Every structure is written in C-alpha cells, then in structure tokens.
CSV table of C-alpha atoms in Angstrom, one decimal:
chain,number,residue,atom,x,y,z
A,15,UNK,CA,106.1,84.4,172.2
A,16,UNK,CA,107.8,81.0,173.1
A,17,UNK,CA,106.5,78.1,170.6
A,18,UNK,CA,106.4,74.6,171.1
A,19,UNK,CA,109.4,73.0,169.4
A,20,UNK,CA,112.7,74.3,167.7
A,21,UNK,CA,114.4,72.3,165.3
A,22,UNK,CA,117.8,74.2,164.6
A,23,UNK,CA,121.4,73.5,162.9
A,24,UNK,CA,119.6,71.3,160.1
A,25,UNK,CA,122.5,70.3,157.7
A,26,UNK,CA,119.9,69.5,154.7
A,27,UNK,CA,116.1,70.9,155.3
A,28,UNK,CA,113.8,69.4,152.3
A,29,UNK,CA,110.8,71.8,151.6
A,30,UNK,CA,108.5,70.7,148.5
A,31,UNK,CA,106.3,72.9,147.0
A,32,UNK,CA,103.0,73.1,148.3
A,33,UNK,CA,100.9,72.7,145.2
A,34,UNK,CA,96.8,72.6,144.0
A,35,UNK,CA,98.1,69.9,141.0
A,36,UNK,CA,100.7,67.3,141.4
A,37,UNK,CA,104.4,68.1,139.9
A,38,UNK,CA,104.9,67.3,136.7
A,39,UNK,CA,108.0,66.4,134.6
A,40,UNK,CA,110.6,68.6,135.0
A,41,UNK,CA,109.1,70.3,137.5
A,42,UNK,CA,109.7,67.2,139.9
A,43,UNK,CA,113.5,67.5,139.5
A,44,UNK,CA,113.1,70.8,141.5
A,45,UNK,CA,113.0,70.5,145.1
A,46,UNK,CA,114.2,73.4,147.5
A,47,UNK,CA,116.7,72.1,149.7
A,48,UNK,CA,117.8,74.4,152.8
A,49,UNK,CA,121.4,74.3,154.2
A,50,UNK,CA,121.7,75.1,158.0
A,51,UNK,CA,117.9,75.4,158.0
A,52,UNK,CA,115.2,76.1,161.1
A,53,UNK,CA,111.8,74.8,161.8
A,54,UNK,CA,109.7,76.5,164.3
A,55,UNK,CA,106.5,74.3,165.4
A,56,UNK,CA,103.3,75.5,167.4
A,57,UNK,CA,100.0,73.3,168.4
A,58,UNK,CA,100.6,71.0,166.1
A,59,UNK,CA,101.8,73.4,162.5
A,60,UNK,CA,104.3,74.3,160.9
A,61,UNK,CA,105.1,78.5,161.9
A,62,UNK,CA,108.1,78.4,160.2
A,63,UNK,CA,110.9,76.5,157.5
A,64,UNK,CA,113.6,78.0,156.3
A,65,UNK,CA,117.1,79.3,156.6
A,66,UNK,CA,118.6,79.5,159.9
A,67,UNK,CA,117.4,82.1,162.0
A,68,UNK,CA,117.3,83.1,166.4
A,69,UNK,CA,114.0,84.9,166.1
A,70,UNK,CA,112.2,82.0,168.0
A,71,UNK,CA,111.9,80.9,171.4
A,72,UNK,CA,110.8,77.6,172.3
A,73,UNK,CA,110.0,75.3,175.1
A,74,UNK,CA,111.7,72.4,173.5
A,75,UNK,CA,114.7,72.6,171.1
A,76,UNK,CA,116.2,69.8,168.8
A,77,UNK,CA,119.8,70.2,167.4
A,78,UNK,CA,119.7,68.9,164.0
A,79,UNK,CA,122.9,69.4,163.6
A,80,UNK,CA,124.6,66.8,160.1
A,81,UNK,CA,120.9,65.7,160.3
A,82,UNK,CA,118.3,66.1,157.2
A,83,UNK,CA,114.8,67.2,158.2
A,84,UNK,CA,112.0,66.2,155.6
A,85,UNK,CA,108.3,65.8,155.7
A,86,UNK,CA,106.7,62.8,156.8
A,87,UNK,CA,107.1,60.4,154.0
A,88,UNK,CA,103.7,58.9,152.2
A,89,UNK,CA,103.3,55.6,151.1
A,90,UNK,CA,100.4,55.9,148.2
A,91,UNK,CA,100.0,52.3,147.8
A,92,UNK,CA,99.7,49.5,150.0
A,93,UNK,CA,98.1,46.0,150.7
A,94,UNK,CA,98.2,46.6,154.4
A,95,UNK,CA,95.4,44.7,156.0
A,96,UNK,CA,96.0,40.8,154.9
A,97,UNK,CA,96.1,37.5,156.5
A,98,UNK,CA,99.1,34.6,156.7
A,99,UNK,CA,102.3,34.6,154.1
A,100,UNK,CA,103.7,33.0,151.3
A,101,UNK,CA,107.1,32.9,152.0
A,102,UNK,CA,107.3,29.2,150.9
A,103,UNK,CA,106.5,30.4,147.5
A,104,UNK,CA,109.7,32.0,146.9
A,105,UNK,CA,111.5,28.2,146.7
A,106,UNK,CA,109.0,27.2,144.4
A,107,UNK,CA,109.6,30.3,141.9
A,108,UNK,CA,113.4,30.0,142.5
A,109,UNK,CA,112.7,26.1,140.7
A,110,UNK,CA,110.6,28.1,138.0
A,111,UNK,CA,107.7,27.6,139.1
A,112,UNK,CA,105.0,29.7,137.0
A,113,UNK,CA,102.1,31.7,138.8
A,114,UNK,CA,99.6,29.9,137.4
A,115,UNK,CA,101.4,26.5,138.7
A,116,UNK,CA,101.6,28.2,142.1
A,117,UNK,CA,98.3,28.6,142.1
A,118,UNK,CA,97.2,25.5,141.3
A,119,UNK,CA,98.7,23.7,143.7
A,120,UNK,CA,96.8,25.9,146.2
A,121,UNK,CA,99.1,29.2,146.6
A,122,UNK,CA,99.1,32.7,144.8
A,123,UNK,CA,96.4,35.0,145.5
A,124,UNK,CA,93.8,33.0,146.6
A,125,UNK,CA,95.7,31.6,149.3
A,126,UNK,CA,96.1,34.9,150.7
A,127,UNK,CA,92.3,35.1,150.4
A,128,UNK,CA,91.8,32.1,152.1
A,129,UNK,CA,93.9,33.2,155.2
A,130,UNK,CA,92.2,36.7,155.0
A,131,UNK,CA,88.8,34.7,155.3
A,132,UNK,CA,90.1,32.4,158.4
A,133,UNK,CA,91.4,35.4,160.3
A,134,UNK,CA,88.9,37.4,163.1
A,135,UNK,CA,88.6,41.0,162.3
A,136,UNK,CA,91.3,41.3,165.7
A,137,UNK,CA,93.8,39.0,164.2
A,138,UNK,CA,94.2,41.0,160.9
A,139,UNK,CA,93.9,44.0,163.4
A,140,UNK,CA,97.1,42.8,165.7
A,141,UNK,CA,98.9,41.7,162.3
A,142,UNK,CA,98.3,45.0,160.0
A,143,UNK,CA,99.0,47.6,163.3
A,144,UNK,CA,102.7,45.8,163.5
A,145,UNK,CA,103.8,46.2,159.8
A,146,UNK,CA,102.0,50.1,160.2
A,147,UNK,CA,103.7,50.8,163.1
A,148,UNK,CA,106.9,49.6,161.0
A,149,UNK,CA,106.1,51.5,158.3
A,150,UNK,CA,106.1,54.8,160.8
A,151,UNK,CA,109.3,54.1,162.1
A,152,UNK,CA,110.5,54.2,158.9
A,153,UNK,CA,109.2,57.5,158.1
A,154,UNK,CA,105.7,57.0,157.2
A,155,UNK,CA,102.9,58.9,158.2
A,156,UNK,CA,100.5,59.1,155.2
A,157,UNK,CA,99.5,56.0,154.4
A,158,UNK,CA,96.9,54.6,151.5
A,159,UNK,CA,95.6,50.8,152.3
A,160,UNK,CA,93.5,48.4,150.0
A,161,UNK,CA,91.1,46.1,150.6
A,162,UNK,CA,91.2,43.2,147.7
A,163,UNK,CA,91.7,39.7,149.8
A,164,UNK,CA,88.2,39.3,151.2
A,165,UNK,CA,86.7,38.8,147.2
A,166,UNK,CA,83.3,38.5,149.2
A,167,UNK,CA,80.7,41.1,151.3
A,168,UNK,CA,81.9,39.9,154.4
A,169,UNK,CA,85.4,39.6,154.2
A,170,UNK,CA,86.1,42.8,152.1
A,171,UNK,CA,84.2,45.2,154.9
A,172,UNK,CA,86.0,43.4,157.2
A,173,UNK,CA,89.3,44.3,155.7
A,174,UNK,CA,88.3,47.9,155.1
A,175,UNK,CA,86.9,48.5,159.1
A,176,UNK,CA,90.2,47.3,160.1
A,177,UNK,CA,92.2,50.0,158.2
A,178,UNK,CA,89.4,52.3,160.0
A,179,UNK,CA,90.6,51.3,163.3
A,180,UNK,CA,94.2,52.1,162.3
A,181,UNK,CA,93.5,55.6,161.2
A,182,UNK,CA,91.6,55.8,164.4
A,183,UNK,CA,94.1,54.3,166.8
A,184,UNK,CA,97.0,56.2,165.4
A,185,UNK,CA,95.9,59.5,164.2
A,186,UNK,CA,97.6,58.9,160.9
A,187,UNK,CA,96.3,60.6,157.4
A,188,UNK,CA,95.2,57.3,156.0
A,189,UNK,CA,93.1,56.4,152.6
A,190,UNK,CA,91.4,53.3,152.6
A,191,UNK,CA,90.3,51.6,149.4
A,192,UNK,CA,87.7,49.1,148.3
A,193,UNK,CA,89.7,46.6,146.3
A,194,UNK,CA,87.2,44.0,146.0
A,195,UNK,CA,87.6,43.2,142.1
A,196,UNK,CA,91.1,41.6,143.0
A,197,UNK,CA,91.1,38.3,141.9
A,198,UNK,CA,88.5,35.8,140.6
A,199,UNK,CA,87.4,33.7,143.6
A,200,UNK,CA,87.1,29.9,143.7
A,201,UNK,CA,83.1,29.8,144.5
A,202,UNK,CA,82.3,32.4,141.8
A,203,UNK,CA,79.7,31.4,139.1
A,204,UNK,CA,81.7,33.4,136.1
A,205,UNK,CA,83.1,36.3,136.6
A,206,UNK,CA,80.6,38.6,135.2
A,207,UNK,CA,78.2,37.4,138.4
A,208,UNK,CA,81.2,38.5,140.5
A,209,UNK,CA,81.9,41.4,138.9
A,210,UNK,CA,77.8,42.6,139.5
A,211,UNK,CA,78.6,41.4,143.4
A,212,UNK,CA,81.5,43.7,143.8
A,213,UNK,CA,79.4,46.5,141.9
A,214,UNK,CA,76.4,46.0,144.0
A,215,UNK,CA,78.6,45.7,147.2
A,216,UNK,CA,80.2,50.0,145.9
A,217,UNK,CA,77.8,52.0,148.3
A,218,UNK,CA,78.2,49.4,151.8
A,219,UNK,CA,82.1,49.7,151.0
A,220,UNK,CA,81.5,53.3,150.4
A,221,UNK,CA,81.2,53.7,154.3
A,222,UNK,CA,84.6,53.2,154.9
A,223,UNK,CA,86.3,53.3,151.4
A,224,UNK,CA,87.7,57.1,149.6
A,225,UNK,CA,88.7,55.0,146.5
A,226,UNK,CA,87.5,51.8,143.9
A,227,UNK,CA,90.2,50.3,142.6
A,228,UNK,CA,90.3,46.7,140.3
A,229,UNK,CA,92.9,44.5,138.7
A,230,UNK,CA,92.9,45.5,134.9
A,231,UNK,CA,95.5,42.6,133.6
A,232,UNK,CA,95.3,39.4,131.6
A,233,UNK,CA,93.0,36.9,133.6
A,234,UNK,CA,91.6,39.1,135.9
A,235,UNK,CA,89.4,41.4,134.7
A,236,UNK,CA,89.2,43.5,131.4
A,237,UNK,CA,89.1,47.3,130.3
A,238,UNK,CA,85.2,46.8,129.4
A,239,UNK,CA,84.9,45.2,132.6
A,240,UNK,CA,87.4,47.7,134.7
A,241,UNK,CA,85.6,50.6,133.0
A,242,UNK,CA,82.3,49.5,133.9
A,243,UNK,CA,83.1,49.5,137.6
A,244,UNK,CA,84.8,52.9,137.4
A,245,UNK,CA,81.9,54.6,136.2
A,246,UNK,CA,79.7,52.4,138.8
A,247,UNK,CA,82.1,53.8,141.7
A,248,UNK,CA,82.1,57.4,140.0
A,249,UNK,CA,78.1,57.2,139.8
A,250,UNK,CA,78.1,56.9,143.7
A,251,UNK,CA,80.8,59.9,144.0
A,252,UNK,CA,83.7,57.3,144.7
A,253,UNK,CA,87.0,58.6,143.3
A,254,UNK,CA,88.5,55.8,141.0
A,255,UNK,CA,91.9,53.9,140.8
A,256,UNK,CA,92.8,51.4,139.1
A,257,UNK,CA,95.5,48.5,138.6
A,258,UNK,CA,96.7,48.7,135.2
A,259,UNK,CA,99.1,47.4,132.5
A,260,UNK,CA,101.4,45.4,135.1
A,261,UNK,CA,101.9,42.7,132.6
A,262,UNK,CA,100.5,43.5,129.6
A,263,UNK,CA,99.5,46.7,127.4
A,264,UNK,CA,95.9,46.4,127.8
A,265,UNK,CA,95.5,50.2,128.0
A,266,UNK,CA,94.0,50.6,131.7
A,267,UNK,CA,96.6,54.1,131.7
A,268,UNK,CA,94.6,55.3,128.7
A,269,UNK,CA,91.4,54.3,130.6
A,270,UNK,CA,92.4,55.7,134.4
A,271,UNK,CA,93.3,59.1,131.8
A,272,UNK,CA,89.8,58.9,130.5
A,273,UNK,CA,88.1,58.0,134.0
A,274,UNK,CA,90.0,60.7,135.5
A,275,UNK,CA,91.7,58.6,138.0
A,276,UNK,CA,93.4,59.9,140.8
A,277,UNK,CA,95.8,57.5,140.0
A,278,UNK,CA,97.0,54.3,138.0
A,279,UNK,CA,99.2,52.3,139.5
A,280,UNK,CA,101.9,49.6,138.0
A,281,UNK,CA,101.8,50.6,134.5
A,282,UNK,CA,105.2,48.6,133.5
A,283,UNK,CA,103.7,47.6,130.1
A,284,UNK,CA,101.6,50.9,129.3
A,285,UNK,CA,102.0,52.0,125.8
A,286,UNK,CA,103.7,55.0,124.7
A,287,UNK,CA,100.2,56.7,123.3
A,288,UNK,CA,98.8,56.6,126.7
A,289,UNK,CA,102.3,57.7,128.3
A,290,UNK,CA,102.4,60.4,126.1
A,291,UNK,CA,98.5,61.5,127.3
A,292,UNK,CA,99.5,61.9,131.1
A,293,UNK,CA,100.5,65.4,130.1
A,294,UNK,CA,96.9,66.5,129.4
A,295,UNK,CA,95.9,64.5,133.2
A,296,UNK,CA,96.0,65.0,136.6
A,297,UNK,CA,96.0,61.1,137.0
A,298,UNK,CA,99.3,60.3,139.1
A,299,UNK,CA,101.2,57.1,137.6
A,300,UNK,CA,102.1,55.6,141.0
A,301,UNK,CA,105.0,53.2,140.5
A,302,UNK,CA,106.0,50.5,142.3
A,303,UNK,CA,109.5,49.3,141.5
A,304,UNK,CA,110.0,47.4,144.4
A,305,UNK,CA,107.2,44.9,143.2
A,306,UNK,CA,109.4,44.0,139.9
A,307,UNK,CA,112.4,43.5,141.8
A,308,UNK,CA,110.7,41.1,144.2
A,309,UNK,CA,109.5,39.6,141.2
A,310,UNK,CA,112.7,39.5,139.4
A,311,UNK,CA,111.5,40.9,135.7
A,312,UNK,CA,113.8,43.1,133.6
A,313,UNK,CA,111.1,45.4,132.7
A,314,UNK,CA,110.7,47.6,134.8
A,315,UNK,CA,108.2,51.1,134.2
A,316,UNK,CA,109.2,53.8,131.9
A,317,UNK,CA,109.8,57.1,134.1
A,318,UNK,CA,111.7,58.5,132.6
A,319,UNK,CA,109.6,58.4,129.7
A,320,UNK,CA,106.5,58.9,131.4
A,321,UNK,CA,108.2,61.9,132.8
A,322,UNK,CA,109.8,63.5,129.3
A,323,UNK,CA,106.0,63.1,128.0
A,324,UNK,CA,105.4,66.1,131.3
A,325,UNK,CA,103.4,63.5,133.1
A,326,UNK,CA,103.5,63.0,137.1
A,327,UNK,CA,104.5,60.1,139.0
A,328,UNK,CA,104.6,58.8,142.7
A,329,UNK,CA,106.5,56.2,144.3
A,330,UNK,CA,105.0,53.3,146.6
A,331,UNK,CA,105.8,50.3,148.1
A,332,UNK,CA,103.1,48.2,146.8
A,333,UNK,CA,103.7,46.2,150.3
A,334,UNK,CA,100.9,42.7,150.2
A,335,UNK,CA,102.5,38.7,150.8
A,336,UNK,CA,102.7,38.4,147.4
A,337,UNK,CA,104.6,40.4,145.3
A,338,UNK,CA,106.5,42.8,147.1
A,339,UNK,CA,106.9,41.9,151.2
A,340,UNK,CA,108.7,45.3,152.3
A,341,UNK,CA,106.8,48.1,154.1
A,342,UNK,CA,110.2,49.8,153.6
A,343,UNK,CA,109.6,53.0,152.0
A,344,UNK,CA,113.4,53.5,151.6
A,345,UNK,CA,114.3,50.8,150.1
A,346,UNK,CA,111.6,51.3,147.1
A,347,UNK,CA,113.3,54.7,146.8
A,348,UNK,CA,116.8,53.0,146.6
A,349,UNK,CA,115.3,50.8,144.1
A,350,UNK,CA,113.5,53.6,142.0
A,351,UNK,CA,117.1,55.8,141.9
A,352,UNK,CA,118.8,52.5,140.3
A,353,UNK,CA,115.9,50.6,138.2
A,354,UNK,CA,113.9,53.7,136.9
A,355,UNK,CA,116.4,56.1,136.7
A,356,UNK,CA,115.2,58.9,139.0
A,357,UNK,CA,117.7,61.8,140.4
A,358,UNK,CA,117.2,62.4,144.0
A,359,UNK,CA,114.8,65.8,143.3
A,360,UNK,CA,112.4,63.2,141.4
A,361,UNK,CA,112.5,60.4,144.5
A,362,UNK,CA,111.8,62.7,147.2
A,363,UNK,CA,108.9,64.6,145.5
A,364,UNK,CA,107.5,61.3,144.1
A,365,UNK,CA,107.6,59.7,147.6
A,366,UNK,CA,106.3,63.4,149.4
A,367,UNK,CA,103.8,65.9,148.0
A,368,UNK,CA,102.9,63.1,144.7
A,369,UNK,CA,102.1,60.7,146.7
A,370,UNK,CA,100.0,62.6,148.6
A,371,UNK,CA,98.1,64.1,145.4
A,372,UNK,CA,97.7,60.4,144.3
A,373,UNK,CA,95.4,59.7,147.4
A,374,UNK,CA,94.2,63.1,147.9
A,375,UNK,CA,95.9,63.7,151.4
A,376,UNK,CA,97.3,66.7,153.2
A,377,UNK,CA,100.5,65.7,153.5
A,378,UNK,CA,104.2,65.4,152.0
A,379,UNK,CA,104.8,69.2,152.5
A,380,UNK,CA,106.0,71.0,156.0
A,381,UNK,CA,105.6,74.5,155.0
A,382,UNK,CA,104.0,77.6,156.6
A,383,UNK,CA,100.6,76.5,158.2
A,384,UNK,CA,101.2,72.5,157.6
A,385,UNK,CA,101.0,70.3,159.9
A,386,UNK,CA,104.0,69.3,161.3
A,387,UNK,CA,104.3,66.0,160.4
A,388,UNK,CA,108.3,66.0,160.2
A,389,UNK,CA,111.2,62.9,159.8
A,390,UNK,CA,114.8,63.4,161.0
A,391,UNK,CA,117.3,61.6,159.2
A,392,UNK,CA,120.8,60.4,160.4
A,393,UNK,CA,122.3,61.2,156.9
A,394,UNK,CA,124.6,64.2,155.5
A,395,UNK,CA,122.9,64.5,152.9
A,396,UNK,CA,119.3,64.2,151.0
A,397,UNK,CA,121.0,62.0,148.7
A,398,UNK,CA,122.4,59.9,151.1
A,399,UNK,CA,119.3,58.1,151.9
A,400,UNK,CA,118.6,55.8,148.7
A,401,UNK,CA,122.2,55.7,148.4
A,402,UNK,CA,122.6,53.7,151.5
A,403,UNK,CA,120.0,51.1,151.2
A,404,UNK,CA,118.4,48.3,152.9
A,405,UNK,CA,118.7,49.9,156.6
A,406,UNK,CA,116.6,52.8,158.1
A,407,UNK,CA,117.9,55.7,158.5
A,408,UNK,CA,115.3,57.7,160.3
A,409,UNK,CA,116.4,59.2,163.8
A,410,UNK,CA,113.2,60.6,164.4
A,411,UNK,CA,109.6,60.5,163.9
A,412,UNK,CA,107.0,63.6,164.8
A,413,UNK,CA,103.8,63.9,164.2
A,414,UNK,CA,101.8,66.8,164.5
A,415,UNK,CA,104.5,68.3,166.7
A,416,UNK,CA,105.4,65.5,168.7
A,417,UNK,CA,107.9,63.0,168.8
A,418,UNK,CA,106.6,59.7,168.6
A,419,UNK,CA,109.8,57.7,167.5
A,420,UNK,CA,113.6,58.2,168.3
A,421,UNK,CA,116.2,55.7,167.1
A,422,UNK,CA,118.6,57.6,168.3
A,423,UNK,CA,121.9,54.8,168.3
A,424,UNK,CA,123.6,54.4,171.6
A,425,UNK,CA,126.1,51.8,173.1
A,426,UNK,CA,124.7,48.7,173.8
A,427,UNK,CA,124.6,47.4,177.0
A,428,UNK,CA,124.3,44.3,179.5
A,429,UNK,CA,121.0,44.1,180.6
C-alpha cells in the first residue's frame, strides 16, 4: 500500500501518552522521546510513530533529518477575540502607575471593553484571524478562546460567533468560552444585577460557548458569587472554568476542585490546602507564566509544588491587550523552564496532551489513529526549543496531513 506522507530521519520524535485523565506529577516528567524516528500518515491519521523503519511507501516523503517532530502544540488559554491595544499603558506602569489609576484615567480593562463594543463583528473578525493565524505558524493548532470584553448581551455573542467563524474558516480544534463575568462594567446598577445578567444570558451563550468561566479576584467578583454562576452554568450542562487566585488567596482552586472544573487557571496565590487537593481532581491548573512576567511580579505560581502534591498542570499563553500581548506559545514555555522551574518532560506535556485535557480536545498526541496534526522544528533537540527563546523555531506546520506552513530559511534575495 503507498500512504500519503512519510516523515523519515527524525533526529528527536516527541510521542506523549495518549491518556483518558490528564498526567499527573511525576508522571509529566515522562515523555517518550524517539531518536531517528518515522511517521507514516494516511487521510488525514496518524498509521504510524515510532523508530525508524522502510516498511512504508508513500506518495510524499519529508526528510526530517536534525529536525524534531512533535504534535501540534495547544494553547489552553487565550483572549483571542478583542478589540484596540494598550500599549500606551506600559509607560504609564513603567512611572508606577497602579491599575486602579490606570483605570481611572480611562484605560485597564474597560478600555478594552469599550473598543470591543466600537468594533463590527468583521473588524474583531480581520483582527483575531491575524494573531490566530500567528499563533499556527508558531505551532498552534488547538486552540481555547474567551469571550469576557463584551460585559453585555450583545457584545459578548458577538465575541463568541467570531471565534465560531475561526474554527469554521480554519478547521482548527477550537474551544470557545463565555467569559462574560470579566469585569464590572461602567453602566451596571451593582454588581449583583450584573451578575443575574450574565447568569440569565448562560443558555443564549450556550449556542456557541463549551465553557463558563468568571474572574474570582479582589474587586471583581467573589467565591459566593463565582460559585453561584458555576452551578448556574453546570445546571445548563455547561462545563465550568474559572479565573482564580491571580492576586490573592481567595480559594477559587479549592472551589474549581469542588465544582469539578475542567480547569483553574492563574492560581499564583492559591493556598497550599487547595494545592495539596489537586491530587484527589481531574481539574487541570493551567498556568500562565507569561502573564506575570509581562506584569513584572516576583511571584510567580507554585509548580513545582502543585506538582510534588501529584496534581496536573497545563501551560498557556494567556494572550488578551492587557496582561500578557504574546500569542507565542514558545516563549511562555521558555518562560515556564526558567520562572516555574519545569524540566523539558514537564513543558512539552503541559503545553501537549494537558492542555488539551484542560479544554477537553483531541489533540496534543500523534499516535496510532490520531490525527495528524504534526509541527517540525528546526532544533537538535526537544530541549533546544525553550532554551533558545524569543524566535520561532517551527519549520513546519501540518494539519490533518497536510502542510499548511513552511518557514523553511533560504537566502534572501533582490526582488
């Protein structure tokens, strides 16, 4: 039989378990990593991954040679679908400007909102497909994206049909999220009024949206409230995420645990009682260490001790205008190896089949009968890529058998 596409003389092949339940301490330092490997492709699946071998025949044939051949990478958190910027706000923290003082004076979140608002549904369309289509030639093709900067009916379904249309347009595994307990907006009566608006707006989001998610922190909104909402969301057969303990130990881990979230996400101030409890969950702690570098805190979130208590994690980019502006999946993992500690076994399972368990996709995995949704690195070695940060370093890009980017480097020339 001749198959569709041969990818032979792999210097490093990356194969993560295919797994019901996501890793779990130790268990994410393992990861089976093929020297001189082979990867056999037909309609669109994985036939075969493993050691070199001249048993298949194919119409096309890619030499991998010094190359690493992973899974498609998955980003489990992202703000993808946003209007305008804030770059001007980085001067104004630089002269130590507080949040709260940013905010005042008309930025923050609610500037974002307000942009969100002014934009047509084809504007946020044309903006979000260029920072997606960055993010897959990075070596992204599972990719979760919130809502959260509408904070009304309207704009909130806006945001979620747009990250419809993306899924739609590009074929990507995609998990969209109703985010609309974000922020408190300006027009609200209290925030208990909004709160009911968000609940009562669960089963039009539901039409679009596989997640609820809210913003459990100081000033937003509060475990009674966040819990509330949860069990609305879960009522209407919504799985639930949540936000949690960013800046303060309020104990949204300990409630996403209870909730049975998919996931909880942030988690920089979470206490060790509810640390300790991720080994009796299935909740993923998605971490997002590129969000306190660009914020420039020391804290940063316990793996380590997240992972000694046998809990699981994932690793995202957190990408939105205003806390972490990089759709660069690299460069969070770059970050996570230096500011959380991680061995390069715990990276590429955080940012591969854990991320995919924390938004319930098929994905981070190319073995036997996957789909063969594969990235080809120009690197010697798996660790090589968050060693050498802040560039890309994908060569290739396929999707369901078939290359769709190739950054292959070449002279340049006059045009």
């Amino acid at each position: 039989m001749t198959y569709d596409l041969l990818i032979q003389n792999i210097k490093e092949l990356i194969l993560p378990v295919s797994t019901e339940r996501p890793l779990k301490g130790k268990d994410l330092d393992e990861l089976n990593v093929v020297k001189n490997g082979t990867v056999v492709v037909h309609e669109g699946k994985i036939v075969y991954a493993g050691p070199y071998t001249e048993d298949y025949e194919a119409r096309e044939t890619i030499d991998a040679s010094d190359r690493v051949v992973s899974p498609a990478l998955v980003d489990a958190h992202t703000h993808l679908v946003h209007g305008g910027s804030r770059e001007h706000e980085m001067a104004l923290k630089r002269q130590g400007k507080s949040y709260l003082e940013i905010l005042e004076s008309g930025g923050g979140i609610l500037s974002t909102v307000e942009a969100t608002r002014q934009a047509t549904e084809d504007e946020l369309f044309n903006k979000a497909e260029y920072d997606l289509l960055t993010m897959i030639h990075h070596g992204v093709l599972a990719v979760e994206s919130k809502s959260g900067y509408g904070l009304n009916k309207e704009n909130e379904l806006k945001q979620l049909r747009v990250s419809k249309r993306l899924e739609e347009k590009y074929g990507l595994k995609m998990r969209h999220t109703f985010l609309g307990p974000h922020a408190i907006p300006k027009e609200a009566s209290s925030q208990a009024d909004f709160l009911q608006e968000m609940i009562d707006l669960l089963p039009e989001a539901q039409k679009y949206a596989d997640f609820a998610d809210i913003f459990c922190e100081t000033g937003v909104f509060t475990l009674e409230e966040s819990k509330r909402y949860m069990e609305a969301a879960k009522a209407l057969g919504l799985r639930v995420k949540i936000h949690a303990d960013e800046i303060d130990p309020l104990g949204g881990l300990g409630l996403a645990i209870e909730e049975e979230a998919i996931s909880a996400d942030h988690l920089v101030a979470s206490s060790d009682k509810d640390k300790a409890n991720l080994k009796d969950s299935d909740t993923v702690a998605v971490l997002l260490p590129g969000t306190t570098f660009y914020l420039d805190k020391e804290s940063y979130a316990d793996a380590r001790g997240m992972l000694d208590n046998n809990g699981a994690i994932a690793i995202a980019t957190d990408y939105n205008p205003g806390s972490c502006v990089t759709n660069n999946l690299q460069m969070v993992m770059a970050i996570a190896a230096l500011k959380l500690k991680l061995s390069p076994a715990e990276i590429w399972n955080a940012v591969t089949v854990n991320a995919a368990k924390a938004i319930d996709v098929d994905a981070g995995t190319i073995n036997e009968g996957d789909d063969a949704n594969i990235v080809i690195w120009r690197a010697p070695n798996h660790e090589y890529i968050p060693y050498h940060y802040g560039v890309n370093h994908v060569e290739k890009v396929i999707q369901n058998g078939r290359v769709i980017v190739d950054r292959q480097p070449g002279l340049l020339t006059n045009a």
